[in-house]
Short mmCIF file of C-alpha atoms in Angstrom, two decimals:
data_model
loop_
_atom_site.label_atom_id
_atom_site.label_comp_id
_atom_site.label_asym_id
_atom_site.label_seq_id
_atom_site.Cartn_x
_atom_site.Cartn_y
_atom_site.Cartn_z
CA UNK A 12 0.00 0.00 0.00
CA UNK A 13 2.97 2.34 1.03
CA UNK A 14 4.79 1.77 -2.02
CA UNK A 15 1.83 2.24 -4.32
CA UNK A 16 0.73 5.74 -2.70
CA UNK A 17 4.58 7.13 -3.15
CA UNK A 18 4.72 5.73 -7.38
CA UNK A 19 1.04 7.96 -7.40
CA UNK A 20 2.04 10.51 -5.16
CA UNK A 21 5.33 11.04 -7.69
CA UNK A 22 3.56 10.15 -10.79
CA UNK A 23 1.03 12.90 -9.62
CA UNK A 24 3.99 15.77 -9.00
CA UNK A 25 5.58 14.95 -12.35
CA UNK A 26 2.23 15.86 -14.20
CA UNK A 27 1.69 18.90 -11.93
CA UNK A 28 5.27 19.89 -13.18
CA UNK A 29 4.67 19.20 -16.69
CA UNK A 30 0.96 20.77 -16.74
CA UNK A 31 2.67 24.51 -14.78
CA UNK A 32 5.45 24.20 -17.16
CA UNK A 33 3.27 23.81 -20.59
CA UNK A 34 0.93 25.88 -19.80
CA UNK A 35 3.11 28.51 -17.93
CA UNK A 36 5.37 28.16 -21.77
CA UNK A 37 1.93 29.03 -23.94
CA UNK A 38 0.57 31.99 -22.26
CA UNK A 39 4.48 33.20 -22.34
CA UNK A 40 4.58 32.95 -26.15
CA UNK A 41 1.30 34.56 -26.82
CA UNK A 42 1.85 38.26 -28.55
CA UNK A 43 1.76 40.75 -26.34
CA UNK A 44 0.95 40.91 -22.33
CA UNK A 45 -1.43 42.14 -19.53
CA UNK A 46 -0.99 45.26 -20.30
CA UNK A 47 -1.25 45.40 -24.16
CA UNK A 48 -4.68 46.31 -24.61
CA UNK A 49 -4.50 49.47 -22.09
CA UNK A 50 -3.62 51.88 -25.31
CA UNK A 51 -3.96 55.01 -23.00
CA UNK A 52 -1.33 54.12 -21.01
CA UNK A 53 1.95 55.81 -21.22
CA UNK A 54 4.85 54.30 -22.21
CA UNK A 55 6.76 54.76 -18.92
CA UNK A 56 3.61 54.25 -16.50
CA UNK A 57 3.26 50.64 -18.37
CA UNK A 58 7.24 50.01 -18.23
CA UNK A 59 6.93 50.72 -14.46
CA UNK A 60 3.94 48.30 -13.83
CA UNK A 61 5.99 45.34 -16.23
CA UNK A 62 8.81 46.21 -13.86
CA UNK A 63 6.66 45.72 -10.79
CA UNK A 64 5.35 42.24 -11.77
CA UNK A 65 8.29 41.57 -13.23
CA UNK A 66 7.10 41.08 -16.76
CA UNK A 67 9.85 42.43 -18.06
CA UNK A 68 12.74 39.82 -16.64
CA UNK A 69 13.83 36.76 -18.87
CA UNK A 70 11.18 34.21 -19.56
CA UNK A 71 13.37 31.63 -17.83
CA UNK A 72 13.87 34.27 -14.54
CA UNK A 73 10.06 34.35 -14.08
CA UNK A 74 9.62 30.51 -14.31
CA UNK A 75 11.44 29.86 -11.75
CA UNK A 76 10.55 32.71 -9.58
CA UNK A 77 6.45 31.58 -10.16
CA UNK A 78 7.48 27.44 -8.99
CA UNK A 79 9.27 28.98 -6.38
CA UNK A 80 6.06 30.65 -5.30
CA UNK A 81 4.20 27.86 -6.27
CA UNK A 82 5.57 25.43 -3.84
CA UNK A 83 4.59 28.21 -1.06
CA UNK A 84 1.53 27.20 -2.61
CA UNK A 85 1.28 31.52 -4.19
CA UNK A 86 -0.19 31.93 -6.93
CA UNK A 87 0.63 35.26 -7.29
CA UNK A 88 -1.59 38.71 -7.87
CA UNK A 89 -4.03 39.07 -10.33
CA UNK A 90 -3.14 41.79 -13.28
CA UNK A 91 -6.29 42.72 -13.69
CA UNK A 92 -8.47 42.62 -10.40
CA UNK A 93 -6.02 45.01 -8.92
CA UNK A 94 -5.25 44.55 -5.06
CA UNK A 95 -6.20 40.65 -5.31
CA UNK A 96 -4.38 37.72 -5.23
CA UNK A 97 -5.15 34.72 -7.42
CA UNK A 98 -5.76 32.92 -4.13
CA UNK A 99 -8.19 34.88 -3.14
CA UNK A 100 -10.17 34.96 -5.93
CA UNK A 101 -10.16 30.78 -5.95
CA UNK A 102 -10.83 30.98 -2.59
CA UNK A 103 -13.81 33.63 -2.76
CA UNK A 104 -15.40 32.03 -5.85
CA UNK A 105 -14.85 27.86 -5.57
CA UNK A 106 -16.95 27.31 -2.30
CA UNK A 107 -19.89 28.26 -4.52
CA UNK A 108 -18.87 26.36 -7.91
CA UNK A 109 -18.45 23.69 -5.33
CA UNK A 110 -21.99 24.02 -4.25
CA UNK A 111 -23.22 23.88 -7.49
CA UNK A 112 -20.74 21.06 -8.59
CA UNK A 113 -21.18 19.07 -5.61
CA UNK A 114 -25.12 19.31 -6.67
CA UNK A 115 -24.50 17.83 -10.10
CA UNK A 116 -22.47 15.27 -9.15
CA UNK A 117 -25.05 13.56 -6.39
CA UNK A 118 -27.73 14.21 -9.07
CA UNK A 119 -25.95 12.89 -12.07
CA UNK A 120 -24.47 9.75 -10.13
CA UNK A 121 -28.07 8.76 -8.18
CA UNK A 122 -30.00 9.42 -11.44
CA UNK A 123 -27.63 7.76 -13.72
CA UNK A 124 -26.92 4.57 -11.99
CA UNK A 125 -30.86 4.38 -11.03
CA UNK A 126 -31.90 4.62 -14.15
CA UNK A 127 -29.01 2.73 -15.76
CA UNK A 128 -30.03 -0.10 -13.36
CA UNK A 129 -34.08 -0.32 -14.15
CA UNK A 130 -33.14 -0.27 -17.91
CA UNK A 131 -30.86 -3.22 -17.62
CA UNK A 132 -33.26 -5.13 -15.71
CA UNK A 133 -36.00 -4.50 -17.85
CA UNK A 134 -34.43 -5.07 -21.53
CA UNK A 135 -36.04 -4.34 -24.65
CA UNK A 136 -39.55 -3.14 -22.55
CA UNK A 137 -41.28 0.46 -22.77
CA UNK A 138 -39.04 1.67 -19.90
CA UNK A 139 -36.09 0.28 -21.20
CA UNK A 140 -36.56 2.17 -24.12
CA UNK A 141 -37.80 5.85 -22.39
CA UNK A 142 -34.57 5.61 -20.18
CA UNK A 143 -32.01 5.13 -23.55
CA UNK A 144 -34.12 7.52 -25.44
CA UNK A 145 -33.52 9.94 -22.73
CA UNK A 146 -29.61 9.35 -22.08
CA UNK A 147 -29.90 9.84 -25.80
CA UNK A 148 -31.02 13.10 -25.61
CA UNK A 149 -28.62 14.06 -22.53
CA UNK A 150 -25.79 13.08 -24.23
CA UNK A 151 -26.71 14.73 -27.81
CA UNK A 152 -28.49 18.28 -26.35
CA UNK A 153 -25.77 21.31 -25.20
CA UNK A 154 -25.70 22.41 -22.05
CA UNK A 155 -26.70 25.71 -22.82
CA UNK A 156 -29.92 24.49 -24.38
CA UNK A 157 -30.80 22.45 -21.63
CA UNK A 158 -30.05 25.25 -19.39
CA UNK A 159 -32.77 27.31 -21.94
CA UNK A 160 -35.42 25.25 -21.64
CA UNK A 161 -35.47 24.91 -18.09
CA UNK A 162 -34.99 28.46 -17.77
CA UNK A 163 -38.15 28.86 -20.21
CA UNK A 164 -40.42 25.85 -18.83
CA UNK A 165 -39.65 25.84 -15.09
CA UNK A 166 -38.87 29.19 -14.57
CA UNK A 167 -41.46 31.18 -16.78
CA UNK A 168 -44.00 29.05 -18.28
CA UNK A 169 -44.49 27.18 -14.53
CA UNK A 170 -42.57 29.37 -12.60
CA UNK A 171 -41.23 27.32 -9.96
CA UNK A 172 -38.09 28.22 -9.60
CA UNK A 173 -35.81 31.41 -10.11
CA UNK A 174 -33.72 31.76 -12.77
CA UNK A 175 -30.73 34.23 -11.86
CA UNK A 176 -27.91 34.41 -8.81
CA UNK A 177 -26.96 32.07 -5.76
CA UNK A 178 -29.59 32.69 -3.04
CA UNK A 179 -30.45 29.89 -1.07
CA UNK A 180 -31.35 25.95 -1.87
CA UNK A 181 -34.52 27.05 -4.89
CA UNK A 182 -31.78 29.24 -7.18
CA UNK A 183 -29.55 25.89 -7.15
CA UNK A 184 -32.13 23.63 -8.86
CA UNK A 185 -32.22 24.72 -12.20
CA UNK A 186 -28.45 24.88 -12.41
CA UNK A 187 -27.87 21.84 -11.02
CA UNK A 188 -30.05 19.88 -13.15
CA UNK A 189 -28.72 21.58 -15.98
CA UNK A 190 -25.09 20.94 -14.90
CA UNK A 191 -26.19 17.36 -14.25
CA UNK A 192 -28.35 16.37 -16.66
CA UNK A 193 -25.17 15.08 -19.40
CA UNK A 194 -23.17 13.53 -16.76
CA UNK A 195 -26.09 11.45 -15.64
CA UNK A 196 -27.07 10.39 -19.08
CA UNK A 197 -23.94 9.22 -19.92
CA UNK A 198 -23.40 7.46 -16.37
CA UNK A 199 -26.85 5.83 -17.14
CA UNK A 200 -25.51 4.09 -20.18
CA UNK A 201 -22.46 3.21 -18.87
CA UNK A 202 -24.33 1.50 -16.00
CA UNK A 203 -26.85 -0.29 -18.56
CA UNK A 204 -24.33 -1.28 -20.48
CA UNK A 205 -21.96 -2.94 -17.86
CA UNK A 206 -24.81 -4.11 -15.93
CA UNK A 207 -26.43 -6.01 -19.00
CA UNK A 208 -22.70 -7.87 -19.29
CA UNK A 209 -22.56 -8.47 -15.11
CA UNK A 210 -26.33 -10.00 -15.16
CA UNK A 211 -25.19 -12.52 -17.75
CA UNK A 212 -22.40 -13.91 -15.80
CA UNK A 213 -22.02 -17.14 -14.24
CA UNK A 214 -21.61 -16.36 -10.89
CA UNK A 215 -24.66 -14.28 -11.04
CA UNK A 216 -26.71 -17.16 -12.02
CA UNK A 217 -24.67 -19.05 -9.15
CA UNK A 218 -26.11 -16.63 -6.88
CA UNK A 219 -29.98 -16.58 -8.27
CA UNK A 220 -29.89 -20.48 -8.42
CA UNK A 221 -29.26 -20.38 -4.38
CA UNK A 222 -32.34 -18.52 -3.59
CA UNK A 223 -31.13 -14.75 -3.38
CA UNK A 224 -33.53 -12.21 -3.64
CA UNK A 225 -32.90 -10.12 -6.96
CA UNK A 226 -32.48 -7.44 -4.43
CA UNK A 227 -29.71 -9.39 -2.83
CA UNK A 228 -28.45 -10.51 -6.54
CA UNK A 229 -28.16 -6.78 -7.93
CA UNK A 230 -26.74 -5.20 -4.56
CA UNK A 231 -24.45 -7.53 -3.60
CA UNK A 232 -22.58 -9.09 -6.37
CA UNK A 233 -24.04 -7.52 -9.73
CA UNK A 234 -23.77 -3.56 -8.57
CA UNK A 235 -20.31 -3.65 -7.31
CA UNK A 236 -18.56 -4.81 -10.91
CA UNK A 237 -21.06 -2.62 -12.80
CA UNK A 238 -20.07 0.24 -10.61
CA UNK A 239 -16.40 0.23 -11.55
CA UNK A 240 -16.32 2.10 -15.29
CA UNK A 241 -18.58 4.56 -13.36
CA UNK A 242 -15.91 5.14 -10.40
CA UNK A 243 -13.34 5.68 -13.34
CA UNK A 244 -15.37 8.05 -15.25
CA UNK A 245 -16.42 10.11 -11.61
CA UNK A 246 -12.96 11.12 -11.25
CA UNK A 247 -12.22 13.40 -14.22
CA UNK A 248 -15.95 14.05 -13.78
CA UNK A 249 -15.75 15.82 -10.25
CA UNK A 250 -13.07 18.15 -10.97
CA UNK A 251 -14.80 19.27 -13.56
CA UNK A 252 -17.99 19.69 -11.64
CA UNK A 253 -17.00 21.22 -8.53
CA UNK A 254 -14.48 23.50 -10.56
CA UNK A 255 -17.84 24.82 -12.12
CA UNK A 256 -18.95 25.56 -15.73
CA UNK A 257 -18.54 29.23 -17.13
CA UNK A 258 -21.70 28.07 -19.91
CA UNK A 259 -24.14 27.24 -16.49
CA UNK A 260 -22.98 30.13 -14.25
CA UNK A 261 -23.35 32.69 -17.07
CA UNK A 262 -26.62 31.63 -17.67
CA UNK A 263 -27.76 31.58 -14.26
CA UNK A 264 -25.31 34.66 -12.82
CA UNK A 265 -23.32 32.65 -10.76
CA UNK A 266 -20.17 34.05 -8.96
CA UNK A 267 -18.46 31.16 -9.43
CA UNK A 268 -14.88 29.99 -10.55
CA UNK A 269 -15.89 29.15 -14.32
CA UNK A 270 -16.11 33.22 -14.78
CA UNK A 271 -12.60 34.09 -14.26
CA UNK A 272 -11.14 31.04 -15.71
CA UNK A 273 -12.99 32.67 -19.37
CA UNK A 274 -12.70 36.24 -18.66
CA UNK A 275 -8.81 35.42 -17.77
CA UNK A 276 -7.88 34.11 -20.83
CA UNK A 277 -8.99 36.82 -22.68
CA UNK A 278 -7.67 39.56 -20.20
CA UNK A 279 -4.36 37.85 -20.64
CA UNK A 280 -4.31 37.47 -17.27
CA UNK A 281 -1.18 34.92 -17.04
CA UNK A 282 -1.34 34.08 -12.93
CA UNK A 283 -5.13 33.91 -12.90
CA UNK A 284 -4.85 31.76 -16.20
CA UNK A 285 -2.03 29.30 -14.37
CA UNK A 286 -3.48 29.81 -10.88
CA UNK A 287 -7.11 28.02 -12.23
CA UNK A 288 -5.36 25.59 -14.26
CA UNK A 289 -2.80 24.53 -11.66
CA UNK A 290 -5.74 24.34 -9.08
CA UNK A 291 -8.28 22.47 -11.77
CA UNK A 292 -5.49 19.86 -12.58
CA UNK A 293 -4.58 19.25 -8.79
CA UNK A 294 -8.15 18.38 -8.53
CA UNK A 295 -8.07 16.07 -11.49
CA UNK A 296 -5.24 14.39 -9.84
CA UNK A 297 -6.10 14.28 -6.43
CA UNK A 298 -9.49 12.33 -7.25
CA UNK A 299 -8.13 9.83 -9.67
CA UNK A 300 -5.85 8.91 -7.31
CA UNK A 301 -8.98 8.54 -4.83
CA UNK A 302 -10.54 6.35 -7.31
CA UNK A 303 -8.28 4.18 -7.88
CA UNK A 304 -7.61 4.21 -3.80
CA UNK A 305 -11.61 3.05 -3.82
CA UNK A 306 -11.54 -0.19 -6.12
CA UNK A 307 -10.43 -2.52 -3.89
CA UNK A 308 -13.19 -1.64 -1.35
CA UNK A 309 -15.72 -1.98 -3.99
CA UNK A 310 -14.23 -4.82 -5.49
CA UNK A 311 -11.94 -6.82 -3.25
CA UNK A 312 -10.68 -8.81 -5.86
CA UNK A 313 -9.03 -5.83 -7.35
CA UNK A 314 -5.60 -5.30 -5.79
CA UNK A 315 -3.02 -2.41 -5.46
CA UNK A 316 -0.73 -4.93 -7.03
CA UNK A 317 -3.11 -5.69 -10.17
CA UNK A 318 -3.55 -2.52 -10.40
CA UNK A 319 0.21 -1.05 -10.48
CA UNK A 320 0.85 -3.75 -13.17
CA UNK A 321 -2.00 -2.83 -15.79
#
């Protein structure tokens, strides 16, 4: 166990290194800077604010002055929300893309495997066939027009809910079913798909020919093979959740992360820009490596070892 955590906790650095160092390297080679499109600004008042930041130093002097700061775990200030630090903007804006994220994920994983289970069980019947129909449509439709038509049917046709901001538990529905609703359509088919190739196996009969309930059958030796694609899949999938989506939170006026990451890139704001994509890919990392920590415990056949090897 030891030895596996330390080969993923150094696999995990390496890719940290290499994602700061890429992506540190692009915004570096994009024309121009921060401070390019301010055209009323002097020439000496914008050489004295490079000099400040230190924009003007060799490319190579302010790498290794931002991984210094990075390993103080700084992001540095941002260039354009003067007075701020990239920390505190992450730090001001992800509790509530977390919210929402957090949300979308219960929603999409309960729906998905729900429904993903009933249409397995019930091949080729009328449900069967509403529930891939549906996934279907999740997986096809944008985001953005789910996010309409919600908007449009539950918020102004029926108006249950409200449509705009982050005030309490009714403004979350409608963006966290529209966050949701892909995720879970895909994580339905996945589910039907893996569970239609568990049901067929022998030990499943095995365990039907000694009497178990199909309740018994499904929970305790069908759900917990089927279940593994979907724990792979929910680790990419919650970082990007809980990191928020600019699309959703611009169409509901959410404060949350997904509107600087945008609005940084085309401010040029380089430590914003890194300080988002260091913090999105340390989230990537951190729950793949819970993932794979979880396999064993839903499948105890599956071993650190087995797992190292493949």
């Amino acid at each position: 166990m030891g030895t596996y955590l330390l080969k993923r906790l150094i696999g995990a650095v390496v890719v940290m290194w290499a994602i700061i160092t890429i992506t540190f390297m692009l915004m570096h080679a994009i024309p121009g800077g921060p401070f390019t499109e301010e055209k009323k600004l002097p020439p000496q008042i914008k050489a004295t604010i490079e000099a400040t930041y230190h924009l003007n130093d060799p490319v190579w002097v302010q790498y290794t002055d931002y991984m210094k700061h990075v390993v103080q775990f700084d992001l540095g200030p941002s260039y354009k929300y003067l007075g701020r630090s990239v920390n505190d903007i992450i730090g001001e804006s992800f509790p509530v893309s977390a919210q929402l994220g957090l949300g979308a994920l219960v929603f999409a994983v309960i729906g998905g495997v729900a429904a993903g289970i009933g249409s397995a069980l019930k091949p080729n019947t009328w449900l069967d066939y509403i529930i891939t129909f549906g996934s279907t449509l999740g997986i096809s439709v944008p985001t953005f027009i789910i996010g309409a038509l919600l908007v449009y049917w539950l918020g102004f046709v029926w108006p249950i809910f409200p449509v705009a901001l982050w005030k309490g538990p009714a403004y979350m529905v409608l963006p966290i079913l529209t966050l949701g609703a892909q995720p879970m359509a895909f994580i339905a088919r996945l589910t039907r798909s893996t569970m239609l190739d568990v049901m067929q196996q022998e030990y499943i009969k095995t365990a039907r020919a000694k009497g178990l309930s199909n309740w018994d059958v499904i929970m305790k030796h069908a759900l917990g093979n089927a279940i593994l694609p979907v724990l792979t899949y929910l680790g990419p999938l919650a970082a990007a959740l809980l990191t928020g989506s600019f699309i959703v939170e611009t169409i509901f006026a959410i404060p949350g992360l997904g509107k600087y990451f945008v609005t940084s890139i085309y401010n040029r704001d380089y430590t914003v820009i890194l300080g988002v994509t260091i913090f999105y890919s340390a989230l990537v990392v951190g729950f793949n490596l819970l993932v794979d920590l979880l396999y064993p415990f839903v499948d105890p056949r599956v071993t650190m070892e087995e797992e190292d090897a493949s």
